[in-house]
């Protein structure tokens, strides 16, 4: 039986992660990147669920059965973005070649000083966006997220950059979204991921790569309740040193009155999100980092 | 069933209206039962909407950094007591 992402045990031993971090920081990115291939091989052999999820996703995307080397490339791309987090969090942006698409839209929203939501996905690296916003652009930013997933890795990354770590508003408490509202009222950007469903969350349905699945209703509901502008933001890894930052404006969520009206508005908004995700997934296929049975619900 | 005070009845109605709980009646809300998760099953979006409705109706803001939040949101009775103490209108 397949497990949801929040039930999965953390992959990779602390020793292995420690070695990679040491190489990444002391010896450098080119050498650390050589280690990504044996790591990819290890996951390809041992992580059967991730392998199956990758194959399923690539098969849906391409419309024909995926080859093992495509699965390998997919896992390699994921491990490369995790390695690069080390550099993003320590502010070493000079290693990279960033291409921006739609940066003006973010600047326009920030100039209005009324706050904006940034909705991302596990498509590409959300961490690159967070680090660029906080470290690179000094944007006042908070991120709504569940905190105890991937604990060991989270602790390590938190130590690398306490400022980025401090920008988290933990989800799950009654006051989580009150904190988000207060941040928006101060003109801050509040980021969140819109593609993964957690327990005890309101859900909606959306079609993604030809099949329906469950999406969290939270981003659409929050945008509707607070009536703030929403940007879709993705940091796609394009190989080598290149990351493409894509920013686009999401349609406004109408303020609704009845429950039925709201359900329809949430579903339409979320479908727009899913359709745009599909667009970017087709543009950069190896950036989809949901390695579990995404269409199970 | 425990008796509700006038304010508790009013707040119960506010919860129902603010959150569109079309299938819940004031009489269904136990004053001491948890509002979130187990009891009424509210989540953080509901908490936000409820906070906005309380600020419209009673003229004061619930704050995320209030250290008593867990207590304030723990039941209809606790929430009503908090409103009673802080209401501006």
XYZ file of C-alpha atoms in Angstrom:
386
model
C 0.000 0.000 0.000
C 1.338 3.389 -0.836
C 1.750 5.986 1.848
C 1.079 9.670 1.720
C 4.121 11.926 1.764
C 3.693 12.897 5.390
C 3.856 9.263 6.449
C 7.016 8.451 4.528
C 10.182 7.924 6.468
C 13.049 10.177 5.662
C 15.329 8.797 2.976
C 19.087 8.705 3.163
C 21.182 8.203 6.232
C 22.517 11.098 8.296
C 26.050 9.874 7.523
C 25.471 10.068 3.790
C 23.909 13.513 4.046
C 26.784 14.634 6.263
C 29.373 13.510 3.713
C 27.635 15.323 0.872
C 27.296 18.517 2.896
C 30.967 18.385 3.840
C 32.049 17.907 0.231
C 29.618 20.594 -0.947
C 30.962 23.169 1.474
C 34.650 22.283 1.664
C 35.506 20.988 -1.780
C 32.891 22.529 -4.029
C 29.889 22.021 -6.269
C 31.611 20.247 -9.210
C 32.951 17.460 -6.963
C 29.738 17.243 -4.944
C 27.824 16.875 -8.205
C 29.943 13.830 -9.120
C 28.643 12.188 -5.945
C 25.071 12.676 -7.170
C 25.408 9.795 -9.629
C 26.227 7.060 -7.078
C 23.491 8.552 -4.876
C 21.046 8.388 -7.766
C 22.075 4.760 -8.318
C 21.497 3.972 -4.665
C 17.985 5.455 -4.712
C 17.205 3.839 -8.040
C 17.976 0.443 -6.477
C 16.478 0.916 -3.014
C 13.642 3.452 -3.186
C 11.056 1.337 -4.966
C 8.138 3.636 -4.160
C 9.923 6.729 -5.466
C 10.966 4.788 -8.556
C 7.392 3.668 -9.222
C 6.072 7.188 -8.675
C 8.631 8.650 -11.062
C 7.828 6.053 -13.718
C 4.090 6.675 -13.326
C 4.510 10.446 -13.618
C 6.847 10.262 -16.634
C 4.567 7.768 -18.356
C 1.551 10.053 -17.907
C 3.552 13.063 -19.066
C 5.034 11.480 -22.179
C 2.062 9.289 -23.049
C 4.249 6.157 -23.367
C 6.096 3.957 -20.851
C 9.090 5.626 -19.244
C 12.623 4.145 -19.545
C 14.745 3.422 -16.485
C 17.278 6.052 -17.569
C 14.520 8.679 -17.532
C 13.694 7.654 -13.963
C 17.419 7.936 -13.140
C 17.567 11.399 -14.668
C 14.490 12.394 -12.658
C 16.029 11.271 -9.348
C 19.340 12.883 -10.281
C 17.604 16.199 -10.971
C 15.943 16.023 -7.532
C 19.213 15.300 -5.739
C 20.900 18.160 -7.628
C 18.347 20.656 -6.319
C 18.800 19.382 -2.756
C 22.558 19.822 -3.069
C 22.065 23.343 -4.409
C 20.016 24.248 -1.338
C 23.297 24.302 0.574
C 24.491 27.131 -1.665
C 21.190 29.003 -1.736
C 20.903 28.982 2.034
C 24.455 30.199 2.488
C 23.823 33.004 0.009
C 26.257 31.699 -2.617
C 24.191 32.734 -5.611
C 27.275 33.391 -7.787
C 27.468 29.647 -8.593
C 24.275 29.961 -10.571
C 22.811 31.397 -13.694
C 19.295 32.658 -12.935
C 16.857 33.453 -15.711
C 13.846 35.459 -14.594
C 10.456 35.375 -16.281
C 7.890 37.829 -14.928
C 9.970 39.411 -12.172
C 8.280 42.744 -12.946
C 4.965 41.294 -11.736
C 6.448 40.671 -8.297
C 7.972 44.153 -8.203
C 4.604 45.669 -9.126
C 2.846 43.829 -6.311
C 5.522 44.770 -3.777
C 5.305 48.439 -4.763
C 1.628 48.438 -3.757
C 2.624 47.464 -0.206
C -0.549 45.545 0.498
C 1.028 42.101 0.677
C 0.813 39.223 -1.746
C 0.583 35.463 -1.622
C 3.156 33.397 -3.514
C 1.957 29.925 -4.346
C 4.587 27.428 -5.416
C 4.750 23.669 -5.889
C 7.068 20.707 -5.552
C 7.959 21.445 -9.158
C 11.521 22.688 -9.235
C 13.034 24.229 -6.149
C 10.842 26.292 -3.836
C 13.963 26.787 -1.734
C 15.676 28.765 -4.467
C 12.733 31.187 -4.457
C 12.726 31.494 -0.702
C 16.466 32.079 -0.501
C 16.499 34.520 -3.435
C 13.593 36.461 -1.952
C 14.998 36.664 1.571
C 18.777 36.604 1.021
C 19.046 38.053 -2.462
C 16.197 40.576 -2.723
C 15.562 41.240 0.990
C 11.852 40.773 0.469
C 9.901 40.593 3.692
C 8.659 37.035 3.397
C 6.977 34.347 5.467
C 6.367 30.778 4.396
C 3.444 28.663 5.572
C 4.570 25.077 5.888
C 4.368 21.842 7.830
C 7.516 21.604 9.842
C 8.240 18.154 11.109
C 8.576 16.387 7.781
C 12.182 15.442 6.885
C 13.328 16.392 10.332
C 17.035 15.652 10.079
C 17.420 17.535 6.799
C 15.256 20.387 8.071
C 17.425 20.807 11.144
C 20.576 20.828 9.021
C 19.227 23.430 6.620
C 17.845 25.522 9.456
C 21.330 25.677 10.926
C 22.723 26.866 7.594
C 20.441 29.877 7.558
C 18.552 30.788 10.725
C 17.011 33.846 9.024
C 15.334 31.715 6.374
C 14.338 29.176 9.051
C 12.766 31.931 11.148
C 10.539 32.944 8.236
C 8.396 29.810 8.644
C 4.838 30.072 9.937
C 4.108 26.481 11.011
C 0.834 25.151 9.644
C -1.605 23.191 11.743
C -2.471 25.514 14.622
C -5.653 27.546 14.978
C -3.565 30.737 14.789
C -1.416 29.775 11.728
C -3.472 31.719 9.224
C -4.021 34.625 11.585
C -0.239 34.977 11.510
C -0.354 34.890 7.703
C -3.032 37.595 7.675
C -0.986 39.821 9.980
C 2.112 39.377 7.779
C 0.112 40.327 4.671
C -1.284 43.391 6.436
C 2.294 44.500 7.027
C 2.891 44.289 3.258
C 4.846 41.021 3.432
C 4.868 38.178 0.943
C 3.413 34.925 2.251
C 4.569 31.823 0.395
C 3.034 28.365 0.392
C 2.983 25.188 -1.666
C -0.264 24.277 -3.383
C 0.250 20.772 -4.712
C 0.387 18.456 -1.681
C -2.474 17.366 0.481
C -1.993 16.850 4.208
C -4.245 15.245 6.771
C -7.272 17.156 8.085
C -7.203 19.722 5.337
C -10.024 20.966 3.143
C -9.712 19.453 -0.296
C -10.791 20.180 -3.810
C -10.331 18.267 -7.074
C -8.260 19.135 -10.065
C -7.149 17.482 -13.270
C -3.413 17.110 -13.681
C -1.740 15.233 -16.559
C -4.989 13.712 -17.715
C -6.403 12.417 -14.418
C -8.216 13.892 -11.491
C -6.639 14.055 -8.071
C -7.078 15.863 -4.763
C -5.552 19.294 -4.238
C -5.510 21.336 -1.032
C -8.232 23.985 -1.019
C -6.203 26.121 1.422
C -4.453 28.493 -1.012
C -7.685 29.355 -2.850
C -9.639 29.722 0.398
C -6.989 31.963 1.929
C -6.862 34.160 -1.191
C -10.662 34.398 -1.124
C -10.982 35.192 2.567
C -8.203 37.786 2.640
C -8.760 39.156 -0.889
C -5.048 39.520 -1.625
C -3.282 39.137 -4.983
C -1.663 35.768 -5.641
C 1.412 35.033 -7.728
C 2.320 31.588 -8.998
C 6.077 31.156 -8.555
C 8.313 28.288 -9.652
C 12.096 27.869 -9.648
C 12.767 25.289 -12.366
C 16.136 23.554 -12.537
C 17.311 23.408 -16.130
C 20.557 21.503 -15.667
C 24.110 22.654 -15.047
C 24.067 25.975 -13.205
C 20.793 27.214 -14.608
C 17.580 27.928 -12.746
C 14.588 29.554 -14.437
C 12.405 31.605 -12.111
C 8.851 31.868 -13.398
C 6.368 34.307 -11.903
C 2.815 34.779 -13.097
C -0.374 36.292 -11.720
C -3.138 33.951 -10.575
C -6.745 34.975 -11.289
C -8.440 36.731 -8.345
C -10.454 34.503 -5.998
C -13.967 35.992 -5.805
C -15.399 36.802 -2.380
C -18.256 34.313 -2.214
C -21.320 34.048 -0.047
C -22.772 30.554 -0.183
C -20.940 27.324 0.415
C -21.765 26.062 -3.067
C -20.509 29.236 -4.752
C -17.312 28.985 -2.803
C -16.719 25.325 -3.656
C -17.080 26.139 -7.336
C -14.758 29.150 -7.113
C -12.146 27.142 -5.215
C -12.285 24.358 -7.744
C -11.996 26.709 -10.735
C -9.066 28.563 -9.159
C -7.288 25.332 -8.251
C -7.837 23.938 -11.736
C -6.140 27.028 -13.146
C -3.224 26.307 -10.817
C -3.105 22.623 -11.868
C -3.258 23.552 -15.547
C -0.358 25.973 -15.162
C 1.616 23.321 -13.234
C 1.067 20.927 -16.096
C 2.311 23.569 -18.525
C 5.545 23.970 -16.567
C 5.914 20.222 -15.941
C 5.854 19.710 -19.718
C 8.417 22.482 -20.102
C 10.781 20.963 -17.484
C 9.670 17.340 -16.917
C 12.398 16.300 -14.459
C 11.369 18.959 -11.946
C 8.352 17.137 -10.516
C 9.397 16.291 -6.955
C 6.380 14.459 -5.598
C 7.793 10.952 -5.366
C 4.649 9.188 -4.136
C 1.435 7.998 -5.766
C 0.158 11.437 -6.652
C -3.115 10.304 -8.177
C -4.140 7.922 -5.391
C -6.978 10.097 -4.062
C -27.307 19.380 28.000
C -25.571 22.391 29.527
C -27.305 25.760 29.351
C -25.858 28.448 27.080
C -25.625 32.052 28.218
C -27.057 34.743 25.928
C -23.571 35.634 24.673
C -22.684 31.968 24.120
C -25.813 31.563 22.004
C -24.882 34.662 20.018
C -21.316 33.426 19.450
C -22.568 29.960 18.485
C -24.786 31.606 15.853
C -21.840 33.703 14.673
C -19.730 30.540 14.229
C -22.504 28.890 12.223
C -23.040 31.943 10.015
C -19.383 32.844 9.515
C -18.418 29.303 8.564
C -21.553 28.395 6.595
C -22.191 25.376 8.826
C -25.557 24.786 7.202
C -26.102 21.441 8.925
C -25.291 22.612 12.479
C -27.760 24.253 14.903
C -26.901 26.349 17.963
C -28.212 23.504 20.135
C -25.675 21.116 18.553
C -22.666 23.013 19.865
C -21.548 21.750 23.259
C -20.203 24.719 25.254
C -17.191 22.845 26.647
C -16.396 20.708 23.584
C -13.363 21.544 21.443
C -14.126 23.704 18.408
C -11.136 22.487 16.393
C -10.329 19.013 15.126
C -12.190 16.526 17.349
C -15.202 18.596 18.378
C -16.777 20.737 15.659
C -13.871 19.798 13.389
C -12.836 23.332 12.485
C -9.435 23.979 10.848
C -7.114 26.965 10.505
C -9.078 28.505 7.605
C -12.161 28.357 9.843
C -10.194 29.964 12.677
C -9.198 32.813 10.384
C -12.758 33.385 9.177
C -14.052 33.204 12.693
C -11.455 35.746 13.846
C -12.509 38.097 11.024
C -16.189 37.707 11.920
C -15.454 38.369 15.613
C -13.543 41.524 14.750
C -16.452 42.764 12.587
C -19.099 42.003 15.185
C -17.315 42.823 18.431
C -14.749 45.392 17.300
C -11.501 43.828 18.489
C -8.756 41.760 16.869
C -7.674 38.261 17.787
C -3.899 38.138 17.410
C -1.719 35.217 16.307
C 0.878 35.996 18.980
C -1.570 35.850 21.885
C -0.115 33.171 24.140
C -3.617 32.232 25.278
C -4.773 31.253 21.780
C -4.935 27.545 22.574
C -7.202 28.372 25.519
C -9.261 31.004 23.637
C -10.069 28.660 20.762
C -10.540 25.629 23.019
C -14.339 25.779 23.303
C -17.408 27.934 22.713
C -17.414 28.822 26.414
C -13.760 29.916 26.443
C -14.149 31.893 23.212
C -17.268 33.635 24.529
C -15.502 34.526 27.780
C -12.623 36.027 25.807
C -15.043 38.056 23.671
C -16.841 39.232 26.811
C -13.554 40.553 28.230
C -12.296 42.271 25.092
C -15.327 43.411 23.137
C -15.432 47.053 22.085
C -19.038 46.983 20.913
